[in-house]
């Protein structure tokens, strides 16, 4: 008797802008969302630690082709630094490695902010996904090794004090790709001579998405199961769907359109005929008074639907990445 093939799932596409709860890992969140939508393909744009909450953009189907544009977008975090202890993981998870009875004043904290604004060099935490000689730093750290992680250039657009208390400071930071908030806490604590670690972390925004795009697991489950009120399948990790047919219209309505990730690119409206040619990999002439003559990257749409990402050279759109109609 032959083995039953695994179901491929639905060819659904779009972005789920998940408000990830504390305690859920990013990979776990992707698996949950993929199962809820019964999607063929899913991936996330930027890992969020299990102890952190907030925005985790998850791409389904064709939207996975736009993940790099979201990963490169600016991010906003609100985080609390607890002063007095440095920890091995630079957050609440690890044991205390250094302590101090000193506590910074608000004026001392504010005076430090310019040092951490603009283009700076930052050393990632020992417990991070950075690869060292082909291995993840956190795997080496869990084995008790202390590794030499080279500093890297990052960009911080702004760093503000939101609230200051006797033993803590709440910050909001807008930063670019590759920034580690835990490293900010560690380094500021060392500069202030009192040590510090992140005690609370929430990602508020990932460009181009905003808090208005947020959905929760509860929102998605309510839409997915409707009057059933709960999961009847006995699985939430990619298992088979319930036997009863389910109308996916309600949960699909919570998706953000794939093209939203490409707001950073010039938008070119094309005809249906041009869209057909582009989807076959052919270049087309760009018409229209306002159409750019040259662009390294642009986004072509037909009837408001995403067709392709490509380059515009001498008035011709040349597709690089095509999207299903």
Coordinates of C-alpha atoms in Angstrom, one line a residue:
X1 CA 0.0 0.0 0.0
X2 CA 1.5 3.3 -1.1
X3 CA 2.3 6.1 1.3
X4 CA -0.2 9.0 1.3
X5 CA 1.4 12.2 0.1
X6 CA 1.6 15.1 2.4
X7 CA -0.9 17.9 1.6
X8 CA 0.7 20.8 0.0
X9 CA -1.7 23.4 1.4
X10 CA -3.4 26.4 -0.2
X11 CA -1.7 28.8 -2.6
X12 CA -2.6 31.8 -0.4
X13 CA -0.3 34.9 -0.5
X14 CA 0.1 37.9 1.7
X15 CA 1.5 39.2 4.9
X16 CA 0.4 38.4 8.5
X17 CA 1.6 41.2 10.7
X18 CA 1.6 39.2 13.9
X19 CA 1.6 40.6 17.4
X20 CA 3.8 37.8 18.7
X21 CA 3.3 37.0 22.4
X22 CA 6.1 36.5 24.9
X23 CA 7.2 32.9 25.2
X24 CA 6.6 32.0 21.5
X25 CA 9.6 31.5 19.2
X26 CA 9.7 33.0 15.7
X27 CA 9.9 29.5 14.1
X28 CA 7.0 28.3 16.2
X29 CA 5.0 31.4 15.2
X30 CA 5.6 30.7 11.5
X31 CA 4.5 27.1 11.9
X32 CA 1.3 28.2 13.7
X33 CA 0.4 30.8 11.1
X34 CA 1.2 28.4 8.2
X35 CA -1.1 25.8 9.7
X36 CA -3.9 28.3 10.5
X37 CA -3.9 29.4 6.8
X38 CA -3.2 25.9 5.5
X39 CA -0.5 27.7 3.4
X40 CA 1.9 26.1 1.0
X41 CA 4.8 28.3 2.0
X42 CA 5.6 30.7 4.9
X43 CA 8.6 32.6 6.3
X44 CA 9.3 35.5 8.6
X45 CA 11.1 38.8 8.1
X46 CA 13.4 39.2 11.1
X47 CA 13.7 36.9 14.1
X48 CA 12.1 38.1 17.4
X49 CA 13.4 36.4 20.6
X50 CA 11.0 34.3 22.6
X51 CA 11.2 36.7 25.5
X52 CA 10.3 39.6 23.2
X53 CA 6.8 40.6 22.1
X54 CA 5.4 42.6 19.2
X55 CA 5.7 42.8 15.4
X56 CA 6.7 39.7 13.5
X57 CA 5.9 40.0 9.8
X58 CA 5.1 36.6 8.4
X59 CA 5.0 36.1 4.6
X60 CA 2.8 33.5 3.0
X61 CA 3.1 32.2 -0.6
X62 CA 4.2 34.7 -3.1
X63 CA 4.9 37.3 -0.3
X64 CA 8.0 35.2 0.7
X65 CA 9.6 36.7 -2.4
X66 CA 9.4 40.2 -0.8
X67 CA 10.9 39.2 2.6
X68 CA 14.3 40.9 1.9
X69 CA 12.6 44.3 1.4
X70 CA 10.9 44.0 4.9
X71 CA 14.1 42.7 6.5
X72 CA 15.9 45.8 5.3
X73 CA 13.2 48.2 6.6
X74 CA 13.7 50.3 9.7
X75 CA 12.4 48.9 13.0
X76 CA 11.2 50.5 16.2
X77 CA 11.6 48.9 19.6
X78 CA 10.4 49.9 23.0
X79 CA 12.6 48.3 25.7
X80 CA 13.4 48.5 29.4
X81 CA 16.9 48.3 30.7
X82 CA 17.2 47.0 34.3
X83 CA 20.3 48.6 35.9
X84 CA 22.7 46.9 38.3
X85 CA 23.2 43.5 36.7
X86 CA 24.8 42.3 33.5
X87 CA 23.6 38.8 32.4
X88 CA 25.2 36.2 30.1
X89 CA 22.4 36.5 27.5
X90 CA 22.0 40.3 28.1
X91 CA 18.3 39.7 29.0
X92 CA 16.4 37.9 31.7
X93 CA 17.1 34.4 30.5
X94 CA 20.7 34.1 31.5
X95 CA 22.5 34.2 34.9
X96 CA 24.0 37.4 36.4
X97 CA 27.7 37.7 35.4
X98 CA 28.4 41.2 36.8
X99 CA 26.8 43.4 39.4
X100 CA 27.0 47.0 40.7
X101 CA 25.3 49.1 43.4
X102 CA 25.6 52.2 41.3
X103 CA 22.5 53.5 39.6
X104 CA 22.5 56.2 36.8
X105 CA 20.5 59.4 37.1
X106 CA 18.2 60.4 34.2
X107 CA 20.6 63.1 33.2
X108 CA 23.5 60.7 33.0
X109 CA 21.4 58.3 30.8
X110 CA 20.3 61.2 28.5
X111 CA 23.9 62.4 28.2
X112 CA 24.9 59.0 26.8
X113 CA 22.3 58.9 24.0
X114 CA 24.4 60.8 21.3
X115 CA 27.0 58.1 21.5
X116 CA 24.5 55.5 20.4
X117 CA 22.8 57.6 17.7
X118 CA 23.8 57.5 14.0
X119 CA 26.2 55.0 12.4
X120 CA 28.0 53.1 15.2
X121 CA 29.9 49.9 15.7
X122 CA 28.2 47.2 17.7
X123 CA 29.3 43.8 19.0
X124 CA 26.4 41.2 18.9
X125 CA 25.7 39.3 22.1
X126 CA 27.3 36.0 22.8
X127 CA 23.8 34.4 22.6
X128 CA 23.0 35.5 19.0
X129 CA 22.5 34.0 15.6
X130 CA 25.7 35.4 14.3
X131 CA 27.8 32.6 12.6
X132 CA 31.3 32.0 13.9
X133 CA 33.4 29.6 11.8
X134 CA 30.1 28.1 10.4
X135 CA 28.4 27.7 13.8
X136 CA 25.8 29.9 15.5
X137 CA 27.2 32.0 18.4
X138 CA 24.3 30.9 20.7
X139 CA 25.2 27.2 20.1
X140 CA 28.8 27.8 21.1
X141 CA 27.7 29.9 24.1
X142 CA 25.4 27.1 25.3
X143 CA 28.4 24.8 25.2
X144 CA 30.2 27.2 27.6
X145 CA 32.5 28.8 25.0
X146 CA 33.2 32.5 24.9
X147 CA 33.7 33.5 21.3
X148 CA 35.3 36.6 19.7
X149 CA 32.5 38.2 17.8
X150 CA 33.7 41.1 15.6
X151 CA 31.8 44.4 15.8
X152 CA 29.7 45.4 12.9
X153 CA 28.4 48.7 11.6
X154 CA 24.7 49.5 12.4
X155 CA 22.6 52.6 12.1
X156 CA 20.4 54.1 14.8
X157 CA 18.0 56.8 13.7
X158 CA 17.0 57.8 17.1
X159 CA 17.2 56.7 20.7
X160 CA 14.8 58.3 23.3
X161 CA 14.2 58.0 27.0
X162 CA 10.5 57.3 27.6
X163 CA 10.6 56.8 31.3
X164 CA 13.3 56.7 34.0
X165 CA 13.1 55.0 37.5
X166 CA 15.4 54.3 40.3
X167 CA 16.5 50.9 38.9
X168 CA 15.4 51.1 35.3
X169 CA 15.0 53.2 32.1
X170 CA 12.5 52.7 29.3
X171 CA 13.8 53.5 25.9
X172 CA 12.4 53.7 22.3
X173 CA 14.8 53.1 19.5
X174 CA 14.5 53.4 15.7
X175 CA 17.2 51.3 14.1
X176 CA 18.3 49.6 10.9
X177 CA 18.9 46.0 10.0
X178 CA 21.3 44.0 12.3
X179 CA 20.9 46.0 15.4
X180 CA 20.8 44.1 18.7
X181 CA 18.8 45.9 21.5
X182 CA 20.4 43.5 24.0
X183 CA 23.8 44.8 23.0
X184 CA 22.6 48.4 23.5
X185 CA 21.6 47.6 27.1
X186 CA 24.9 45.8 27.8
X187 CA 27.1 48.6 26.3
X188 CA 25.1 51.5 28.0
X189 CA 25.4 49.7 31.3
X190 CA 29.1 49.4 31.0
X191 CA 29.5 53.0 29.9
X192 CA 27.5 54.1 32.9
X193 CA 29.5 51.9 35.2
X194 CA 26.4 50.2 36.6
X195 CA 25.8 47.3 34.2
X196 CA 22.5 46.5 32.7
X197 CA 20.3 44.0 30.8
X198 CA 17.0 44.1 28.9
X199 CA 14.1 43.2 31.2
X200 CA 11.3 43.9 28.6
X201 CA 11.4 44.2 24.8
X202 CA 8.6 44.9 22.4
X203 CA 9.0 45.5 18.6
X204 CA 6.5 48.2 17.8
X205 CA 7.1 48.6 14.0
X206 CA 8.8 47.0 11.1
X207 CA 8.8 49.2 8.0
X208 CA 6.5 49.4 6.0
X209 CA 4.0 47.9 8.5
X210 CA 2.5 49.9 11.4
X211 CA 0.6 48.9 14.6
X212 CA -2.6 49.3 12.7
X213 CA -1.7 46.1 10.8
X214 CA -1.3 44.0 13.9
X215 CA -3.3 40.8 14.3
X216 CA -3.0 38.3 17.2
X217 CA -3.2 34.5 17.3
X218 CA -6.6 34.9 18.9
X219 CA -7.8 37.1 16.1
X220 CA -6.7 34.5 13.5
X221 CA -8.1 31.6 15.4
X222 CA -11.5 33.4 15.8
X223 CA -11.6 34.0 12.1
X224 CA -10.3 30.6 11.1
X225 CA -12.7 28.5 13.3
X226 CA -15.6 30.9 13.4
X227 CA -18.7 29.4 15.1
X228 CA -16.6 26.2 15.9
X229 CA -14.8 28.4 18.5
X230 CA -11.8 26.1 18.7
X231 CA -9.4 23.9 16.8
X232 CA -11.2 20.5 16.2
X233 CA -8.3 19.0 14.4
X234 CA -6.1 18.2 17.4
X235 CA -3.1 19.8 15.8
X236 CA -1.6 23.3 15.5
X237 CA 1.8 22.5 14.0
X238 CA 1.0 21.8 10.3
X239 CA -1.1 18.6 10.7
X240 CA -4.1 17.8 8.5
X241 CA -7.1 20.2 8.6
X242 CA -10.4 19.2 10.2
X243 CA -12.5 16.9 8.0
X244 CA -15.3 19.5 7.8
X245 CA -14.9 22.0 5.0
X246 CA -13.8 25.5 6.2
X247 CA -14.5 28.8 4.6
X248 CA -11.1 30.7 4.6
X249 CA -12.5 34.0 3.5
X250 CA -12.6 35.4 7.1
X251 CA -9.0 34.6 7.9
X252 CA -7.7 35.6 4.4
X253 CA -9.3 39.0 5.0
X254 CA -6.8 39.6 7.8
X255 CA -3.9 39.4 5.3
X256 CA -1.9 42.5 4.2
X257 CA -1.4 42.5 0.4
X258 CA 1.9 41.2 -0.8
X259 CA 2.6 44.5 -2.6
X260 CA 2.7 46.4 0.7
X261 CA 6.2 45.2 1.3
X262 CA 7.3 47.0 -1.9
X263 CA 6.1 50.6 -1.1
X264 CA 9.8 51.6 -1.1
X265 CA 10.1 50.9 -4.9
X266 CA 8.8 53.0 -7.8
X267 CA 5.4 51.7 -8.8
X268 CA 4.7 51.2 -12.5
X269 CA 1.1 50.5 -13.8
X270 CA 1.0 48.2 -16.8
X271 CA -1.6 46.8 -19.1
X272 CA -2.9 43.2 -18.9
X273 CA -1.1 42.4 -22.2
X274 CA 2.2 43.7 -20.7
X275 CA 1.6 41.7 -17.6
X276 CA 1.3 38.5 -19.6
X277 CA 4.6 39.2 -21.4
X278 CA 6.4 40.0 -18.1
X279 CA 5.1 36.8 -16.4
X280 CA 6.7 34.9 -19.3
X281 CA 10.0 36.7 -18.5
X282 CA 9.9 39.2 -21.4
X283 CA 10.8 42.9 -21.1
X284 CA 8.2 45.5 -22.1
X285 CA 8.2 49.2 -23.0
X286 CA 7.1 51.4 -20.2
X287 CA 4.5 54.0 -21.4
X288 CA 3.2 57.1 -19.7
X289 CA 4.3 60.6 -19.2
X290 CA 5.4 60.0 -15.5
X291 CA 7.1 56.7 -16.1
X292 CA 10.8 56.6 -15.1
X293 CA 13.4 56.0 -17.8
X294 CA 15.9 54.4 -15.4
X295 CA 15.5 52.6 -12.1
X296 CA 17.6 49.8 -10.5
X297 CA 14.4 48.3 -9.0
X298 CA 10.8 49.0 -9.6
X299 CA 7.5 47.3 -9.0
X300 CA 5.1 46.5 -11.9
X301 CA 1.3 46.2 -11.2
X302 CA -1.7 45.4 -13.3
X303 CA -5.2 46.3 -12.1
X304 CA -3.6 46.9 -8.7
X305 CA -2.1 43.4 -8.5
X306 CA 1.6 42.8 -8.2
X307 CA 3.2 41.4 -11.4
X308 CA 6.9 41.6 -11.0
X309 CA 10.0 43.3 -9.5
X310 CA 12.5 44.4 -12.1
X311 CA 14.8 47.1 -13.5
X312 CA 13.9 49.9 -15.8
X313 CA 16.6 50.5 -18.5
X314 CA 16.2 53.0 -21.3
X315 CA 12.4 52.9 -20.9
X316 CA 12.1 49.1 -20.8
X317 CA 10.9 47.2 -17.8
X318 CA 13.0 44.0 -17.4
X319 CA 11.6 41.5 -14.9
X320 CA 13.8 40.0 -12.3
X321 CA 11.2 38.4 -10.0
X322 CA 7.8 37.5 -11.2
X323 CA 4.7 36.9 -9.1
X324 CA 1.8 34.5 -9.9
X325 CA -1.4 36.2 -11.1

